[in-house]
């Protein structure tokens, strides 16, 4: 558990299934473009329980670290912060994140990503991280900039959002830990 004052960053547990499922369903439109796979795996409560068990075993196997942002008062999951695409040879990984719209614009994801960078370095021996964001996704670009990630390159036509036919360019931001 990583402390974030009124919130905490936790390894997801089956007890979180209901709040995680309802948070994702409530934010389907907000998360659709950049989190289609996560939404696809959480269409109902049973699927979310499977998702949590899979992510927990991937965490224990150091394959990927999917963590929940939890509101300490309501004990509910209000967001996800993820270390994935881990390349052990170069000790590098991708950071991805999403937050319930009710908690947006208050600096919470900036705080969370800063904590995840420290976790990646101190607890998981990672040496660098990257974030992929579309140039129109200002909140995400700002989170990357505010947490010390610097723009490194444009990955041309590298991502095709669901329900869209044309691949889009993604901006890569990197941080040496
Ligand atoms: C990206 C996301 C996690 C940001 O979370 P957050 O807690 O609101 O982020 P923060 O409050 O820490 O920082 C957001 C920054 O974006 C800015 N911002 C927010 N909405 C904005 C907008 N529509 N246009 C421009 N800037 C915006 C905020 O002002 C803030 O920057 P500032 O501190 O310089 O003012 C959240 O918007 C989200 O879940 N989006 C949907 C999923 C997603 O796109 N994930 C990223 C995939 S790459």
PDB file of N, CA and C and ligand atoms in Angstrom, residues 30-31 34-35 96-100 103-111 131-134 137-143 146 170, ligand 1:
ATOM      1  N   UNK A  30     -15.484   8.012 -20.945  1.00  0.00           N
ATOM      2  CA  UNK A  30     -14.226   8.730 -20.642  1.00  0.00           C
ATOM      3  C   UNK A  30     -13.006   7.843 -20.919  1.00  0.00           C
ATOM      4  N   UNK A  31     -13.145   6.545 -20.653  1.00  0.00           N
ATOM      5  CA  UNK A  31     -12.002   5.639 -20.769  1.00  0.00           C
ATOM      6  C   UNK A  31     -11.962   4.891 -22.107  1.00  0.00           C
ATOM      7  N   UNK A  34      -8.782   5.221 -24.699  1.00  0.00           N
ATOM      8  CA  UNK A  34      -7.427   4.800 -24.336  1.00  0.00           C
ATOM      9  C   UNK A  34      -7.385   3.587 -23.397  1.00  0.00           C
ATOM     10  N   UNK A  35      -8.523   3.159 -22.910  1.00  0.00           N
ATOM     11  CA  UNK A  35      -8.555   1.977 -22.039  1.00  0.00           C
ATOM     12  C   UNK A  35      -9.568   0.932 -22.504  1.00  0.00           C
ATOM     13  N   UNK A  96       0.527   3.668 -17.230  1.00  0.00           N
ATOM     14  CA  UNK A  96      -0.797   4.029 -17.754  1.00  0.00           C
ATOM     15  C   UNK A  96      -1.685   4.360 -16.562  1.00  0.00           C
ATOM     16  N   UNK A  97      -2.724   5.193 -16.783  1.00  0.00           N
ATOM     17  CA  UNK A  97      -3.507   5.632 -15.642  1.00  0.00           C
ATOM     18  C   UNK A  97      -4.883   6.102 -16.085  1.00  0.00           C
ATOM     19  N   UNK A  98      -5.850   5.962 -15.178  1.00  0.00           N
ATOM     20  CA  UNK A  98      -7.181   6.494 -15.434  1.00  0.00           C
ATOM     21  C   UNK A  98      -7.833   6.804 -14.087  1.00  0.00           C
ATOM     22  N   UNK A  99      -8.685   7.816 -14.088  1.00  0.00           N
ATOM     23  CA  UNK A  99      -9.281   8.294 -12.839  1.00  0.00           C
ATOM     24  C   UNK A  99     -10.745   8.624 -13.038  1.00  0.00           C
ATOM     25  N   UNK A 100     -11.570   8.247 -12.072  1.00  0.00           N
ATOM     26  CA  UNK A 100     -12.997   8.554 -12.095  1.00  0.00           C
ATOM     27  C   UNK A 100     -13.179  10.058 -12.303  1.00  0.00           C
ATOM     28  N   UNK A 103     -13.184  12.799  -9.594  1.00  0.00           N
ATOM     29  CA  UNK A 103     -11.961  13.148  -8.843  1.00  0.00           C
ATOM     30  C   UNK A 103     -10.944  13.878  -9.714  1.00  0.00           C
ATOM     31  N   UNK A 104     -11.341  14.201 -10.964  1.00  0.00           N
ATOM     32  CA  UNK A 104     -10.404  14.774 -11.922  1.00  0.00           C
ATOM     33  C   UNK A 104     -10.040  16.221 -11.653  1.00  0.00           C
ATOM     34  N   UNK A 105      -8.910  16.653 -12.217  1.00  0.00           N
ATOM     35  CA  UNK A 105      -8.495  18.049 -12.165  1.00  0.00           C
ATOM     36  C   UNK A 105      -8.073  18.542 -10.793  1.00  0.00           C
ATOM     37  N   UNK A 106      -7.770  17.636  -9.854  1.00  0.00           N
ATOM     38  CA  UNK A 106      -7.368  18.062  -8.497  1.00  0.00           C
ATOM     39  C   UNK A 106      -5.922  17.686  -8.186  1.00  0.00           C
ATOM     40  N   UNK A 107      -5.198  17.236  -9.207  1.00  0.00           N
ATOM     41  CA  UNK A 107      -3.791  16.904  -8.982  1.00  0.00           C
ATOM     42  C   UNK A 107      -3.575  15.499  -8.451  1.00  0.00           C
ATOM     43  N   UNK A 108      -4.657  14.696  -8.369  1.00  0.00           N
ATOM     44  CA  UNK A 108      -4.518  13.364  -7.764  1.00  0.00           C
ATOM     45  C   UNK A 108      -3.666  12.428  -8.610  1.00  0.00           C
ATOM     46  N   UNK A 109      -3.857  12.459  -9.954  1.00  0.00           N
ATOM     47  CA  UNK A 109      -3.059  11.543 -10.771  1.00  0.00           C
ATOM     48  C   UNK A 109      -1.601  11.987 -10.826  1.00  0.00           C
ATOM     49  N   UNK A 110      -1.351  13.263 -10.770  1.00  0.00           N
ATOM     50  CA  UNK A 110       0.037  13.743 -10.719  1.00  0.00           C
ATOM     51  C   UNK A 110       0.716  13.192  -9.475  1.00  0.00           C
ATOM     52  N   UNK A 111       0.034  13.262  -8.341  1.00  0.00           N
ATOM     53  CA  UNK A 111       0.583  12.711  -7.080  1.00  0.00           C
ATOM     54  C   UNK A 111       0.795  11.201  -7.223  1.00  0.00           C
ATOM     55  N   UNK A 131       5.476   7.124 -20.946  1.00  0.00           N
ATOM     56  CA  UNK A 131       4.033   7.343 -21.031  1.00  0.00           C
ATOM     57  C   UNK A 131       3.708   7.596 -22.493  1.00  0.00           C
ATOM     58  N   UNK A 132       2.656   6.980 -22.996  1.00  0.00           N
ATOM     59  CA  UNK A 132       2.191   7.254 -24.357  1.00  0.00           C
ATOM     60  C   UNK A 132       0.879   8.018 -24.265  1.00  0.00           C
ATOM     61  N   UNK A 133       0.815   9.170 -24.893  1.00  0.00           N
ATOM     62  CA  UNK A 133      -0.408   9.975 -24.839  1.00  0.00           C
ATOM     63  C   UNK A 133      -0.649  10.625 -26.201  1.00  0.00           C
ATOM     64  N   UNK A 134      -1.921  10.805 -26.548  1.00  0.00           N
ATOM     65  CA  UNK A 134      -2.244  11.503 -27.787  1.00  0.00           C
ATOM     66  C   UNK A 134      -2.160  13.000 -27.511  1.00  0.00           C
ATOM     67  N   UNK A 137      -4.936  14.730 -25.778  1.00  0.00           N
ATOM     68  CA  UNK A 137      -5.306  14.320 -24.412  1.00  0.00           C
ATOM     69  C   UNK A 137      -4.528  15.171 -23.398  1.00  0.00           C
ATOM     70  N   UNK A 138      -4.933  16.468 -23.312  1.00  0.00           N
ATOM     71  CA  UNK A 138      -4.190  17.429 -22.485  1.00  0.00           C
ATOM     72  C   UNK A 138      -4.023  17.007 -21.026  1.00  0.00           C
ATOM     73  N   UNK A 139      -5.048  16.474 -20.380  1.00  0.00           N
ATOM     74  CA  UNK A 139      -4.850  16.067 -18.984  1.00  0.00           C
ATOM     75  C   UNK A 139      -3.714  15.055 -18.836  1.00  0.00           C
ATOM     76  N   UNK A 140      -3.641  14.110 -19.800  1.00  0.00           N
ATOM     77  CA  UNK A 140      -2.594  13.097 -19.698  1.00  0.00           C
ATOM     78  C   UNK A 140      -1.227  13.681 -20.025  1.00  0.00           C
ATOM     79  N   UNK A 141      -1.172  14.521 -21.051  1.00  0.00           N
ATOM     80  CA  UNK A 141       0.100  15.172 -21.391  1.00  0.00           C
ATOM     81  C   UNK A 141       0.589  16.006 -20.204  1.00  0.00           C
ATOM     82  N   UNK A 142      -0.340  16.697 -19.548  1.00  0.00           N
ATOM     83  CA  UNK A 142       0.037  17.529 -18.388  1.00  0.00           C
ATOM     84  C   UNK A 142       0.530  16.674 -17.230  1.00  0.00           C
ATOM     85  N   UNK A 143      -0.118  15.534 -16.994  1.00  0.00           N
ATOM     86  CA  UNK A 143       0.352  14.646 -15.924  1.00  0.00           C
ATOM     87  C   UNK A 143       1.789  14.203 -16.213  1.00  0.00           C
ATOM     88  N   UNK A 146       4.105  17.217 -15.651  1.00  0.00           N
ATOM     89  CA  UNK A 146       4.209  17.639 -14.254  1.00  0.00           C
ATOM     90  C   UNK A 146       4.947  16.620 -13.381  1.00  0.00           C
ATOM     91  N   UNK A 170       0.966   8.629 -31.449  1.00  0.00           N
ATOM     92  CA  UNK A 170       1.043   8.776 -29.993  1.00  0.00           C
ATOM     93  C   UNK A 170       2.382   9.438 -29.635  1.00  0.00           C
TER      94      UNK A 170
HETATM   95  C1  LIG B   1      -5.481  11.716 -17.457  1.00  0.00           C
HETATM   96  C2  LIG B   1      -6.173  11.732 -16.114  1.00  0.00           C
HETATM   97  C3  LIG B   1      -5.772  10.496 -15.344  1.00  0.00           C
HETATM   98  C4  LIG B   1      -5.737  13.007 -15.343  1.00  0.00           C
HETATM   99  O1  LIG B   1      -6.060  12.863 -13.978  1.00  0.00           O
HETATM  100  P1  LIG B   1      -6.186  14.157 -13.032  1.00  0.00           P
HETATM  101  O2  LIG B   1      -6.120  13.732 -11.620  1.00  0.00           O
HETATM  102  O3  LIG B   1      -7.329  14.964 -13.479  1.00  0.00           O
HETATM  103  O4  LIG B   1      -4.828  14.922 -13.398  1.00  0.00           O
HETATM  104  P2  LIG B   1      -4.185  16.133 -12.577  1.00  0.00           P
HETATM  105  O5  LIG B   1      -5.260  16.911 -11.889  1.00  0.00           O
HETATM  106  O6  LIG B   1      -3.087  15.614 -11.760  1.00  0.00           O
HETATM  107  O7  LIG B   1      -3.538  16.981 -13.756  1.00  0.00           O
HETATM  108  C5  LIG B   1      -4.297  17.251 -14.813  1.00  0.00           C
HETATM  109  C6  LIG B   1      -3.697  18.419 -15.562  1.00  0.00           C
HETATM  110  O8  LIG B   1      -4.370  18.491 -16.796  1.00  0.00           O
HETATM  111  C7  LIG B   1      -4.983  19.749 -16.867  1.00  0.00           C
HETATM  112  N1  LIG B   1      -6.229  19.541 -17.525  1.00  0.00           N
HETATM  113  C8  LIG B   1      -7.299  18.848 -17.075  1.00  0.00           C
HETATM  114  N2  LIG B   1      -8.283  18.886 -17.988  1.00  0.00           N
HETATM  115  C9  LIG B   1      -7.770  19.612 -19.020  1.00  0.00           C
HETATM  116  C10 LIG B   1      -8.263  19.989 -20.291  1.00  0.00           C
HETATM  117  N3  LIG B   1      -9.459  19.595 -20.686  1.00  0.00           N
HETATM  118  N4  LIG B   1      -7.487  20.725 -21.101  1.00  0.00           N
HETATM  119  C11 LIG B   1      -6.251  21.114 -20.724  1.00  0.00           C
HETATM  120  N5  LIG B   1      -5.687  20.762 -19.542  1.00  0.00           N
HETATM  121  C12 LIG B   1      -6.461  20.024 -18.719  1.00  0.00           C
HETATM  122  C13 LIG B   1      -5.204  20.208 -15.456  1.00  0.00           C
HETATM  123  O9  LIG B   1      -5.351  21.615 -15.418  1.00  0.00           O
HETATM  124  C14 LIG B   1      -3.916  19.746 -14.848  1.00  0.00           C
HETATM  125  O10 LIG B   1      -2.840  20.571 -15.272  1.00  0.00           O
HETATM  126  P3  LIG B   1      -2.328  21.821 -14.397  1.00  0.00           P
HETATM  127  O11 LIG B   1      -2.033  21.282 -13.024  1.00  0.00           O
HETATM  128  O12 LIG B   1      -1.143  22.302 -15.146  1.00  0.00           O
HETATM  129  O13 LIG B   1      -3.466  22.773 -14.394  1.00  0.00           O
HETATM  130  C15 LIG B   1      -7.714  11.760 -16.265  1.00  0.00           C
HETATM  131  O14 LIG B   1      -8.032  12.892 -17.038  1.00  0.00           O
HETATM  132  C16 LIG B   1      -8.282  10.512 -16.932  1.00  0.00           C
HETATM  133  O15 LIG B   1      -8.542   9.510 -16.274  1.00  0.00           O
HETATM  134  N6  LIG B   1      -8.515  10.553 -18.273  1.00  0.00           N
HETATM  135  C17 LIG B   1      -9.106   9.412 -18.983  1.00  0.00           C
HETATM  136  C18 LIG B   1      -8.144   8.262 -19.147  1.00  0.00           C
HETATM  137  C19 LIG B   1      -6.876   8.702 -19.887  1.00  0.00           C
HETATM  138  O16 LIG B   1      -6.904   9.452 -20.845  1.00  0.00           O
HETATM  139  N7  LIG B   1      -5.714   8.187 -19.384  1.00  0.00           N
HETATM  140  C20 LIG B   1      -4.444   8.476 -19.995  1.00  0.00           C
HETATM  141  C21 LIG B   1      -4.232   7.663 -21.190  1.00  0.00           C
HETATM  142  S1  LIG B   1      -2.755   8.152 -22.010  1.00  0.00           S
END
